[in-house]
XYZ file of C-alpha atoms in Angstrom:
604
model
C -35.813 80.112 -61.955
C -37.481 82.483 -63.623
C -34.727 84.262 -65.562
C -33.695 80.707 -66.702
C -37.166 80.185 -68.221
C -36.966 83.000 -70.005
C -33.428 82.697 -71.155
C -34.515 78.919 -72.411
C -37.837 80.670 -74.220
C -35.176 82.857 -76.022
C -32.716 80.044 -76.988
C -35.626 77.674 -78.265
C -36.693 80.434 -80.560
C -33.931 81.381 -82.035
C -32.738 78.117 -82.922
C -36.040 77.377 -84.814
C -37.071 81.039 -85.956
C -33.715 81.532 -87.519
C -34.851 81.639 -91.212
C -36.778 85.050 -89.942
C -33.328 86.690 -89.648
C -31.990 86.249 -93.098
C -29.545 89.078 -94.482
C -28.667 89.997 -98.522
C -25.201 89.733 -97.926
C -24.921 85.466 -97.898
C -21.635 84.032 -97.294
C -20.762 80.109 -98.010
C -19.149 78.483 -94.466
C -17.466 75.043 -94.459
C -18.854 72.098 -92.624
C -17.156 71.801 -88.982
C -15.491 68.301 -88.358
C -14.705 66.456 -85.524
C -12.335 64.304 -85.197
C -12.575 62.781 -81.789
C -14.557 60.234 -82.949
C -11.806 58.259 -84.436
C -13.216 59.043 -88.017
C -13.743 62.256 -89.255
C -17.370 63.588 -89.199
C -19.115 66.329 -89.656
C -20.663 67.785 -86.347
C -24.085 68.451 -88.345
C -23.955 64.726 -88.956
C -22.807 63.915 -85.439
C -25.418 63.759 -82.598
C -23.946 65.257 -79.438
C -20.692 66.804 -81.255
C -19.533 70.175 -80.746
C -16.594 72.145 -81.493
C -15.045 75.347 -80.107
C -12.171 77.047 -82.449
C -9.598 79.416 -81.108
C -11.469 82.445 -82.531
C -14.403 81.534 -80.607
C -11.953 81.554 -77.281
C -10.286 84.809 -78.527
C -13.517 86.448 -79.040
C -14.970 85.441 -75.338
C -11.472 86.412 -73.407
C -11.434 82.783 -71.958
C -8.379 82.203 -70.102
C -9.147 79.086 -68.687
C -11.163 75.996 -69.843
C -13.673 76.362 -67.057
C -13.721 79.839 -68.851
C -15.855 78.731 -71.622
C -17.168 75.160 -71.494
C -20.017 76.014 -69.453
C -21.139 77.442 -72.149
C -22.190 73.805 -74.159
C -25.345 72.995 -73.270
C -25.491 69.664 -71.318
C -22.218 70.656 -68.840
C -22.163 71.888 -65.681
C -18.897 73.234 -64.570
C -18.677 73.288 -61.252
C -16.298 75.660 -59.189
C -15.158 75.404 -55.516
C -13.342 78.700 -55.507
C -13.046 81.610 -58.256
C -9.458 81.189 -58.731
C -7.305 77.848 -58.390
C -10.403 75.806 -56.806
C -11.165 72.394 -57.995
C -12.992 72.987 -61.370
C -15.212 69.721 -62.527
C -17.219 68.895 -65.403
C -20.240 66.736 -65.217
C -21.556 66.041 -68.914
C -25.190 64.959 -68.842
C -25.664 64.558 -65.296
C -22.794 62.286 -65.219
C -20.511 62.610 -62.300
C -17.400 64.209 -63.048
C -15.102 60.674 -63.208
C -17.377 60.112 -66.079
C -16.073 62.961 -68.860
C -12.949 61.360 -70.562
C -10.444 64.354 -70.619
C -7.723 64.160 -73.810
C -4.974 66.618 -74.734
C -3.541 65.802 -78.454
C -5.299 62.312 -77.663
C -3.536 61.828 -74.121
C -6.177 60.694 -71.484
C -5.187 63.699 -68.474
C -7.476 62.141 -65.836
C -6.682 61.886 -62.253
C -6.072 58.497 -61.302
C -5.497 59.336 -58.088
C -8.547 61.366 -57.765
C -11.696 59.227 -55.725
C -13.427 58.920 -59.113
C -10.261 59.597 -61.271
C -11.876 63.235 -62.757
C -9.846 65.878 -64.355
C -9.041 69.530 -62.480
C -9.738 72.047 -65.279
C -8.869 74.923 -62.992
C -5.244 75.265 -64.135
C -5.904 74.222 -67.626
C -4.593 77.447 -69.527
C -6.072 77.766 -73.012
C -3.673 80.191 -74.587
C -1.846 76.775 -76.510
C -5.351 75.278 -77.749
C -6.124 75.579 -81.530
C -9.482 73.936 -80.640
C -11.700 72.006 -78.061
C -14.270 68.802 -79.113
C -17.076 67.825 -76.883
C -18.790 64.372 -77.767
C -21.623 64.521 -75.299
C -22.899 60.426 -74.704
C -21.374 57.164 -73.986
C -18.102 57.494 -76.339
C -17.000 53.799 -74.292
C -16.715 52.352 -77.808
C -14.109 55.086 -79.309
C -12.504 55.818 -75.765
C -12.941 52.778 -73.289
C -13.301 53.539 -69.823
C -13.663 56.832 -68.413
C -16.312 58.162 -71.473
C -19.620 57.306 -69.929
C -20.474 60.879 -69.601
C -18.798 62.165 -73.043
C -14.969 62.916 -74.039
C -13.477 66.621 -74.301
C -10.771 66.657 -76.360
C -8.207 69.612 -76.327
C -5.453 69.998 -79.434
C -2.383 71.926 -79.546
C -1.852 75.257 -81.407
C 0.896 75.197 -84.098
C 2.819 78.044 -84.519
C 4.566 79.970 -87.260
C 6.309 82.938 -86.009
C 6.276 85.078 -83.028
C 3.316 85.616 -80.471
C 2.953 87.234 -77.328
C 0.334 88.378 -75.008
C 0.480 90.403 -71.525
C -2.740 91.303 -69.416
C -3.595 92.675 -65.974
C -6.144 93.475 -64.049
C -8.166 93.478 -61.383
C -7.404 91.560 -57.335
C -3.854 92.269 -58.868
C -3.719 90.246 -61.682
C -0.950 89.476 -64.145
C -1.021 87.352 -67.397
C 1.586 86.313 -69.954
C 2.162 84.421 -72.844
C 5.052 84.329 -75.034
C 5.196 81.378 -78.095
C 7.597 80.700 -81.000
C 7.797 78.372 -84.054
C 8.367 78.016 -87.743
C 6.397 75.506 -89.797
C 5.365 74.203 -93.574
C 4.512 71.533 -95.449
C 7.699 69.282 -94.395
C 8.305 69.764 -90.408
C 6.830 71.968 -88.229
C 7.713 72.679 -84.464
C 6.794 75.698 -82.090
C 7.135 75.905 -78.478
C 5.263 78.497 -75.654
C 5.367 79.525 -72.045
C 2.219 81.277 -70.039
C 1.787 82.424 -66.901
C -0.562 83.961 -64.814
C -0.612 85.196 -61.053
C -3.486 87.028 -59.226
C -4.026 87.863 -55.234
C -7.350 86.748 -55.877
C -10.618 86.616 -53.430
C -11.872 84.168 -50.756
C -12.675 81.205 -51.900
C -15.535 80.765 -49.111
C -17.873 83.262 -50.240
C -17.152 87.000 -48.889
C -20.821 87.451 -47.813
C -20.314 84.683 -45.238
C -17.619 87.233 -43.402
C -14.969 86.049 -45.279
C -12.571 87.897 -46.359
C -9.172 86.851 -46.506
C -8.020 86.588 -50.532
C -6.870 83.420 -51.874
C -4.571 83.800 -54.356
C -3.535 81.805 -57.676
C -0.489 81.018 -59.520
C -0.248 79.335 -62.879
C 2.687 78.207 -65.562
C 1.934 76.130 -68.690
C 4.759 75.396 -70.748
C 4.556 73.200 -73.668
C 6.278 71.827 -77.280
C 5.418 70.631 -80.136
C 6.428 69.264 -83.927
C 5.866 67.249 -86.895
C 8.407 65.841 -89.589
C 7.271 63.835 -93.046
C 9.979 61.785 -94.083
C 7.989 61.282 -97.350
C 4.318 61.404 -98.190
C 4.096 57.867 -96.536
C 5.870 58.198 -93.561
C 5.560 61.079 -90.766
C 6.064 61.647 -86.986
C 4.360 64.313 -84.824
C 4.477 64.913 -81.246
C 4.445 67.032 -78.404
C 4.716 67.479 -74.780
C 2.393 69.926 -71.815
C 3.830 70.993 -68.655
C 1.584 72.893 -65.801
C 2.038 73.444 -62.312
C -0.080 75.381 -60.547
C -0.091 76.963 -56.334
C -3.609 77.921 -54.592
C -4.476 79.028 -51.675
C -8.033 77.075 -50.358
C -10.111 77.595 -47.741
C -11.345 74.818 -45.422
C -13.608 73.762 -42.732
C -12.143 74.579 -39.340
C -13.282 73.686 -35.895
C -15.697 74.089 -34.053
C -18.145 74.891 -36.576
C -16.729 72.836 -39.137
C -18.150 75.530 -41.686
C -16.320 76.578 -44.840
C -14.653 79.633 -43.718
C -11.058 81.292 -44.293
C -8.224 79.040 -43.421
C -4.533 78.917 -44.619
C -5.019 75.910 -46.598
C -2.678 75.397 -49.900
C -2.718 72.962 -52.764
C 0.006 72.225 -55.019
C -0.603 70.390 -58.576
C 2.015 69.599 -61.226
C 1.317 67.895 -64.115
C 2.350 66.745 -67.651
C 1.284 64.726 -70.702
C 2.854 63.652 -73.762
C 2.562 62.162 -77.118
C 4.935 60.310 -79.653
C 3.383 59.110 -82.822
C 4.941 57.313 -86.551
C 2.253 57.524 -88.985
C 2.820 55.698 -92.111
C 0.629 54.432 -95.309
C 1.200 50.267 -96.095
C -0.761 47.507 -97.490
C -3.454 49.549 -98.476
C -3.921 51.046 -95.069
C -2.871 54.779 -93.106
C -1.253 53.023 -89.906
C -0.512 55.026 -86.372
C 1.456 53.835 -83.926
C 1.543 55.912 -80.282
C 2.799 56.465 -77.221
C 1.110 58.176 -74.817
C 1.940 59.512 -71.064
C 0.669 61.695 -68.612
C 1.253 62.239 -64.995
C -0.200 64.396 -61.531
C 1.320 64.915 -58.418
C -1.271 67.271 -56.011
C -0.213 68.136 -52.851
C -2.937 69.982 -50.363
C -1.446 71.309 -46.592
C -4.076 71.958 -44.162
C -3.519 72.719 -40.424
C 0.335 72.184 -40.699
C -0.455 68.893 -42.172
C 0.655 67.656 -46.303
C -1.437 64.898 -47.961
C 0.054 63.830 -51.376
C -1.649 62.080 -54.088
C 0.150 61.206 -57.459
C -1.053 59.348 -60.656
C 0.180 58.230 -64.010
C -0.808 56.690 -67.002
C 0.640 55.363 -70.272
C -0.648 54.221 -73.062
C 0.053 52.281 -76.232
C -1.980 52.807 -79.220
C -2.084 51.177 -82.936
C -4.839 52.459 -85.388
C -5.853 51.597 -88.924
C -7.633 53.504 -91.114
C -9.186 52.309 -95.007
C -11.941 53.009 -97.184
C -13.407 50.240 -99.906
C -16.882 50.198 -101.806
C -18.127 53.733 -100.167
C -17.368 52.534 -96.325
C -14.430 54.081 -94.353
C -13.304 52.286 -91.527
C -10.899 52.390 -88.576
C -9.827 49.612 -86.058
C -7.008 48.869 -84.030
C -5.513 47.584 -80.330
C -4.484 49.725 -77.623
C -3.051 48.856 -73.757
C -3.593 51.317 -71.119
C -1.733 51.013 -67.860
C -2.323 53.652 -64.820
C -1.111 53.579 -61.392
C -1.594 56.173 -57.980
C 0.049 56.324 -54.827
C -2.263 57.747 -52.419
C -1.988 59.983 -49.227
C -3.180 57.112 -47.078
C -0.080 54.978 -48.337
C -2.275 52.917 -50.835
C -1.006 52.379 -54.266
C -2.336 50.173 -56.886
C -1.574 49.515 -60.690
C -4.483 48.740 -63.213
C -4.217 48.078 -66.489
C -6.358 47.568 -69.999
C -6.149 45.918 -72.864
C -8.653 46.943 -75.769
C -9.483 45.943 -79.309
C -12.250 48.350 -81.372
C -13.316 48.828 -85.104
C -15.509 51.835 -86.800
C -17.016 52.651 -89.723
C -18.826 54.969 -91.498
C -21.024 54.587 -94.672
C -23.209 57.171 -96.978
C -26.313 55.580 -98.898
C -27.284 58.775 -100.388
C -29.023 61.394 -97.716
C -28.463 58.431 -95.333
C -25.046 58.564 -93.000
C -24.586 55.308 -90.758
C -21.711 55.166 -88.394
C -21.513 52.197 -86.284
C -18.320 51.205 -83.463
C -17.564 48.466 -81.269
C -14.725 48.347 -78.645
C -13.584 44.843 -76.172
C -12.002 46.000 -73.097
C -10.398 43.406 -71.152
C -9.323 44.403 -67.679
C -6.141 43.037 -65.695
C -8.733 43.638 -62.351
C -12.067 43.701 -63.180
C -12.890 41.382 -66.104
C -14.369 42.417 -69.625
C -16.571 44.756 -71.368
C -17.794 45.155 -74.471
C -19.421 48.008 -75.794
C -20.490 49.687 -79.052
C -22.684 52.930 -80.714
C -24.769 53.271 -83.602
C -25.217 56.544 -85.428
C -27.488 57.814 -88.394
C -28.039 60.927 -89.853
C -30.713 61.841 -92.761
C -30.492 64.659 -94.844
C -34.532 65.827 -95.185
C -33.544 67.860 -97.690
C -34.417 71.832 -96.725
C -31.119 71.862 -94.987
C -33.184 69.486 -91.931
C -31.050 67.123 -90.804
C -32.193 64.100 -88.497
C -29.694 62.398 -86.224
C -29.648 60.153 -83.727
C -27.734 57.547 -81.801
C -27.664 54.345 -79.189
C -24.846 54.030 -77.331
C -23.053 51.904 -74.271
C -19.949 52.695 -71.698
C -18.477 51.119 -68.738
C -16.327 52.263 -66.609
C -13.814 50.311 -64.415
C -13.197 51.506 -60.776
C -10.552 53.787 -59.567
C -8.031 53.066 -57.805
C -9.062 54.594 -54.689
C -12.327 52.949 -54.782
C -10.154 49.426 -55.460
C -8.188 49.703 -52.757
C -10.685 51.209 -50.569
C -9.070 54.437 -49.509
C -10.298 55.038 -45.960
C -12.369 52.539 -45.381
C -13.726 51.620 -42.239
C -16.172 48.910 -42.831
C -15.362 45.493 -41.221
C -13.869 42.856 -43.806
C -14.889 41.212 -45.957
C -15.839 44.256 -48.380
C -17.934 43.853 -51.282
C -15.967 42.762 -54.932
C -16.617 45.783 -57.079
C -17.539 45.300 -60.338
C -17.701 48.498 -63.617
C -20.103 50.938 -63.582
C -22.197 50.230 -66.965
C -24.599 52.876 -69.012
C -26.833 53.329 -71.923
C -27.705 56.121 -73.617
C -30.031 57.166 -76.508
C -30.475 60.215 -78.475
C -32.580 62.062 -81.266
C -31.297 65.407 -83.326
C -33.371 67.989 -85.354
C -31.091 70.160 -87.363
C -31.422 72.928 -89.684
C -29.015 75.008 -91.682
C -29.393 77.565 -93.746
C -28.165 77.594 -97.184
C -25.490 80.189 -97.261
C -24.508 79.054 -93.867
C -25.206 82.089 -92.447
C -27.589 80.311 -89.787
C -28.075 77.246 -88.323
C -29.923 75.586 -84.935
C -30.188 71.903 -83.315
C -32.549 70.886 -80.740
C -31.324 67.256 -78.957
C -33.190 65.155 -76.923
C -31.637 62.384 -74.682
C -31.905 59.899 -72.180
C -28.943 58.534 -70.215
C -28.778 55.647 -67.761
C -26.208 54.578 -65.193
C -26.073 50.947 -63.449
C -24.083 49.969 -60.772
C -22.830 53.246 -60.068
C -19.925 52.907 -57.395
C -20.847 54.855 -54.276
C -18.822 55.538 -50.422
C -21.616 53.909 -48.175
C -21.191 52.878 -44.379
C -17.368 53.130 -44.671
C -16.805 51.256 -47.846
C -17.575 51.736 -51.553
C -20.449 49.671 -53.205
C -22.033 49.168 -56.332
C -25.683 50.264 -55.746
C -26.513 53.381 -57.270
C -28.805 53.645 -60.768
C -29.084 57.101 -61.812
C -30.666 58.332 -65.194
C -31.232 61.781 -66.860
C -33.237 62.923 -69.239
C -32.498 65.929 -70.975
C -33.114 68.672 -73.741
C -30.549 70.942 -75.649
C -31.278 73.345 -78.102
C -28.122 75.801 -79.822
C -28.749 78.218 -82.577
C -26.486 80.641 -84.149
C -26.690 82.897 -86.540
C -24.365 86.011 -88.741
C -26.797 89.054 -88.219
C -25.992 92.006 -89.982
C -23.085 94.518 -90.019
C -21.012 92.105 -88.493
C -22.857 90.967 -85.746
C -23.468 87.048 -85.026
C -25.422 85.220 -82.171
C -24.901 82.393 -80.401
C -27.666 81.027 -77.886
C -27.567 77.351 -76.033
C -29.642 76.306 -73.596
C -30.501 72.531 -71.459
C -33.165 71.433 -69.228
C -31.071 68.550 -67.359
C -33.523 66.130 -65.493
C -30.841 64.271 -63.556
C -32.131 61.421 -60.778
C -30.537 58.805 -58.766
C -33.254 56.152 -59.408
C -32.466 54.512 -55.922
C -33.502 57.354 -53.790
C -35.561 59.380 -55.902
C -33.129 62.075 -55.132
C -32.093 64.743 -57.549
C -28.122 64.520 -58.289
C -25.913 66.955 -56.929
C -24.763 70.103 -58.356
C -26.729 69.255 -62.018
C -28.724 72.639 -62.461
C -31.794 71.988 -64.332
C -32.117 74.831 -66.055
C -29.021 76.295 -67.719
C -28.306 78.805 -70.893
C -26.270 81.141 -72.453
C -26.069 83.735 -74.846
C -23.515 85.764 -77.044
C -23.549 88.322 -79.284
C -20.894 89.049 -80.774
C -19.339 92.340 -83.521
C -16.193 92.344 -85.802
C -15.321 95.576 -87.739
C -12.648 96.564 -89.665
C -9.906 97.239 -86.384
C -12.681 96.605 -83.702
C -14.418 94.044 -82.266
C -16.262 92.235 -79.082
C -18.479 90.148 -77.347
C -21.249 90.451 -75.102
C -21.918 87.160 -72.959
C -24.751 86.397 -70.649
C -24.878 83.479 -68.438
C -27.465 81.851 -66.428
C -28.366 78.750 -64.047
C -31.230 77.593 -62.088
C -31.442 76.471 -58.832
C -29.191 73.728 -57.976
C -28.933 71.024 -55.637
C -25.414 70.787 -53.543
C -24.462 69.110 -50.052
C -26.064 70.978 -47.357
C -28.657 72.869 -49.529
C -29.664 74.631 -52.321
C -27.484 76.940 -54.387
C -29.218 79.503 -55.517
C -29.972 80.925 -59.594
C -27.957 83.441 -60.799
C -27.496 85.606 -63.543
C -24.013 86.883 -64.913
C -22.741 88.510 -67.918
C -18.864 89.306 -69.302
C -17.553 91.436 -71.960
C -14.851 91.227 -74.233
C -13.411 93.867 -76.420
C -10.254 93.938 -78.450
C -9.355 96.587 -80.991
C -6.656 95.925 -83.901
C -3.737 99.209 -83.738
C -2.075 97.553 -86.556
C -1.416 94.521 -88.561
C 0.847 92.911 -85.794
C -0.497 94.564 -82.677
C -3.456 94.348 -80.880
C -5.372 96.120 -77.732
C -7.674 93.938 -75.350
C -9.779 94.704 -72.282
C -12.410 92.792 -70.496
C -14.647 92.905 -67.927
C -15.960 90.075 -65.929
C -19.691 90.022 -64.323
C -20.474 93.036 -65.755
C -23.407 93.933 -63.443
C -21.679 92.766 -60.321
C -23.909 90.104 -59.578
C -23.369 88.487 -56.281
C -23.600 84.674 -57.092
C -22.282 80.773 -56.186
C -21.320 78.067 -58.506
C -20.901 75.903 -55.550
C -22.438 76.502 -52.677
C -20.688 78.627 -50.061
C -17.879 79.476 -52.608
C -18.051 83.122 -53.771
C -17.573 84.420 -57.239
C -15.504 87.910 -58.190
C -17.817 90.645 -58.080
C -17.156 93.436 -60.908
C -13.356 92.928 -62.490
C -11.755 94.509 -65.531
C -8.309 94.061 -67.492
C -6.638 95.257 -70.435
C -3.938 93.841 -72.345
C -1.788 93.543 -75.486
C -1.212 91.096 -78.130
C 1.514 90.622 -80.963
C 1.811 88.794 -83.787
C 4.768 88.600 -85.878
């Protein structure tokens, strides 16, 4: 607990001290958009909006998503083995069903998951050019599903040759090889990455565990654009991913996590078709969306097999007239999952929603409103309400009131495993409001810049498993604080530093929610010379609540190094909890102590 105070005292005061570190040498950066929210916008503007590039994932070594988003204040990624286990994100204290999940703007959650949440633990980011968070209700941009926030992934596009290859440590092996030619007319590229380690137990090592659990993942993906003319266009593209762990499970007669032969399967793919075109005044898309999971888990000789789809069908519009842009349009959403228990169900949406965006001077409004109409569970309609003022100084002040629902799964509609006598109860959607204030400040050569957010965020009717049935009963809120800074130091150095205090409750029991760390932080410094360059990252957590106790804090750091031989080739090595920290992310799941690789990477 400690070593998170401190690490928060740090963050705090370099977000709002960052004027002190001013250097001669000024450069002029671009405002970062984000484009998740339907509209364009400009994070500064944009309470709860952050973006990730692909240098910033080069620079940290990430391999996988779980890699790095911990690192955005607000999530907690939560990890039920170092390699291949289930990998969750809970944004805000939400539970994990509650983070909308999009590749290229494909919705990638589980439907056939209890709470339909999305396994990041295979989700290989050597194809992703960049990664949006939109922390908040986003129910009004997104529909169901975005209580908690959306994370939205797009695609790399490639021109030319690349190729990576990496190993390392518990016998590790990495590759990625990707190809593609593009310009202004048509584009289209196409990769393949895989990786395979031995790995370690997944139930922690200090237990007496010791059997390793190894990992195996290919990604293999495609994608292109063509513009008939300047009015008409299609883009596309297509993911692929299967992945093969080995688990560990909770064997008799203790019933205690321990080593087992347990396995899990996943294969998965999404896909996008889209015809943009410009009439009657207005830049129309019309998409077609689809993604699919099949998991299949063996444990004591016996397979379970879940599998899920959706597809969805999307028309937007956007305009501008007298200073407002807008957007609006009509989607339908249809998902269905067989489950292990024989239960299958098909649900379906239909949805309506408008935005729009308008400057008055140092004044930025941004208001949306979406009608969902259910095939199962009736209607909802929710909206958000954004402002932004410039105080001039580079202060900017931001804040926003938004709504989300989120229809139930359809485990919990079928009532997987229930035992309850008939009749049981008519489940209704989980509703939420949130509300949030932002104090920003930039510098004005861009070379710094810090926010400090504070939030509420309440949950109603949250569905629950109680007695042998699922029931609408649980009201959970959190309040929170997130502060970010970051800042270009001097001879090429730059700093990053985020930080949350997460004050997550379930208001019916007074009870602290599960695996939500309350104190959480990170920091990054970071070096680019002329061939070399690296960075240093330290993480930390607080004590967190889990079932069956209390994980403990922990402290961890990684490092990152790459070094340029030439133009088209370049050396990388890493090293993973540099001080070989022996830690949990979930409790009684172990963590890699000390682990190094080195690689190579081309560019042609």
């Amino acid at each position: 607990m400690k070593r998170s105070i401190l690490l928060s005292t740090a963050a705090m005061a370099a977000a709002f001290a960052a004027p002190a570190l001013a250097a001669d040498d000024a450069t002029s950066l671009d405002d970062v958009v984000v484009t998740a929210t339907r509209l364009p916008a400009i994070v500064a503007d944009t309470p709860g909006a952050r973006v990730i590039d692909s240098n910033t994932i080069e620079q940290r070594g990430a391999v996988f998503a779980a890699d790095i988003l911990s690192d955005v204040p607000g999530l907690s990624v939560t990890r039920s083995g170092a390699f291949g286990g289930v990998a969750q994100v809970r944004m805000r204290g939400a539970t994990p069903g509650k983070t909308l999940v999009l590749v290229d703007g494909v919705s990638v959650n589980d439907p056939a998951e209890i709470n339909g949440a999305y396994d990041f633990s295979g989700f290989d980011l050597g194809d992703v050019a960049r990664i949006e968070v939109l922390s908040g209700p986003q129910s009004s941009l997104w529909g169901s599903d975005a209580i908690g926030g959306v994370i939205a992934f797009t695609t790399k596009e490639i021109d030319g040759l690349r190729a990576e290859a990496e190993a390392g440590s518990f016998d590790t092996v990495r590759g990625r090889l990707a190809a593609g030619v593009a310009n202004e007319t048509y584009a289209v590229s196409a990769y393949v990455s895989h990786f395979d380690t031995d790995g370690i137990s997944a139930a922690d090592e200090a237990d007496g565990n010791s059997e390793a659990d190894g990992f195996t993942n290919t990604t293999v993906g495609l994608k292109g654009r063509y513009a008939v003319s300047d009015t008409v266009k299609f883009d596309g593209s297509a993911r692929w991913s299967k992945s093969e762990a080995d688990l560990d499970g909770f064997p008799a007669p203790t019933y205690a996590l321990a080593d087992t032969d347990d396995t899990q399967e996943s294969e998965q793919w999404a896909g996008f078709g889209r015809a943009s075109l410009t009439a009657l005044g207005l830049k129309h898309q019309f998409s077609v969306s689809a993604s699919n999971i099949e998991r299949t888990s063996y444990s004591g000789g016996f397979g379970s097999t879940f599998s899920g789809d959706r597809q969805a069908y999307r028309w937007q519009a956007d305009g501008a007239a007298r200073g407002v842009t807008y957007a609006f349009g009509a989607e339908r959403e249809e998902s269905s999952a067989d489950l292990s228990s024989g239960e299958a169900r098909d649900l379906a949406t239909t949805s309506v929603f408008g935005v729009a965006k308008y400057d008055i001077g140092a004044l930025n409004l941004t208001g949306g409103l979406r009608y969902d109409d259910t095939d199962d569970f009736g209607s909802k309609t929710t909206g958000r309400i954004s402002a932004a003022y410039d105080l001039a100084g580079g202060f900017i002040l931001s804040g926003a009131y938004g709504t989300g629902f989120k229809a139930p799964t359809v485990s919990q509609a079928v009532c997987d495993y229930c035992y309850a006598p008939l009749p049981w109860p008519e489940l209704k959607p989980e509703t939420a409001d949130s509300v949030e204030i932002a104090l920003g400040w930039a510098s004005a050569d861009g070379r710094f810049d810090g926010r400090a957010t504070v939030y509420r965020l309440n949950v109603d009717d949250q569905i629950t498993y109680s007695a042998g049935r699922y029931i609408n009963v649980a009201k959970t809120r959190s309040d929170g604080v997130e502060l970010e800074g970051r800042a270009q130091l001097w001879a090429g150095f730059d700093l990053t530093l985020a930080y949350a205090w997460t004050d997550a409750e379930d208001r019916t029991t007074g009870a602290r929610l599960l695996r939500v760390p309350e104190h959480a932080g990170s920091a990054t410094l970071g070096w680019t010379g002329d061939r070399l360059s690296g960075a240093l990252t330290v993480r930390a957590e607080g004590d967190q609540d889990d079932s069956g106790g209390v994980r403990e804090s922990f402290v961890t750091a990684n490092l990152n190094a790459a070094y340029q031989l030439t133009d088209k080739v370049t050396l990388t090595a890493r090293i993973e909890n540099l001080a070989d920290e022996q830690y949990q992310q979930v409790l009684g799941y172990g963590e890699p102590g000390r682990s190094a690789y080195v690689g190579v990477r081309l560019r042609y």
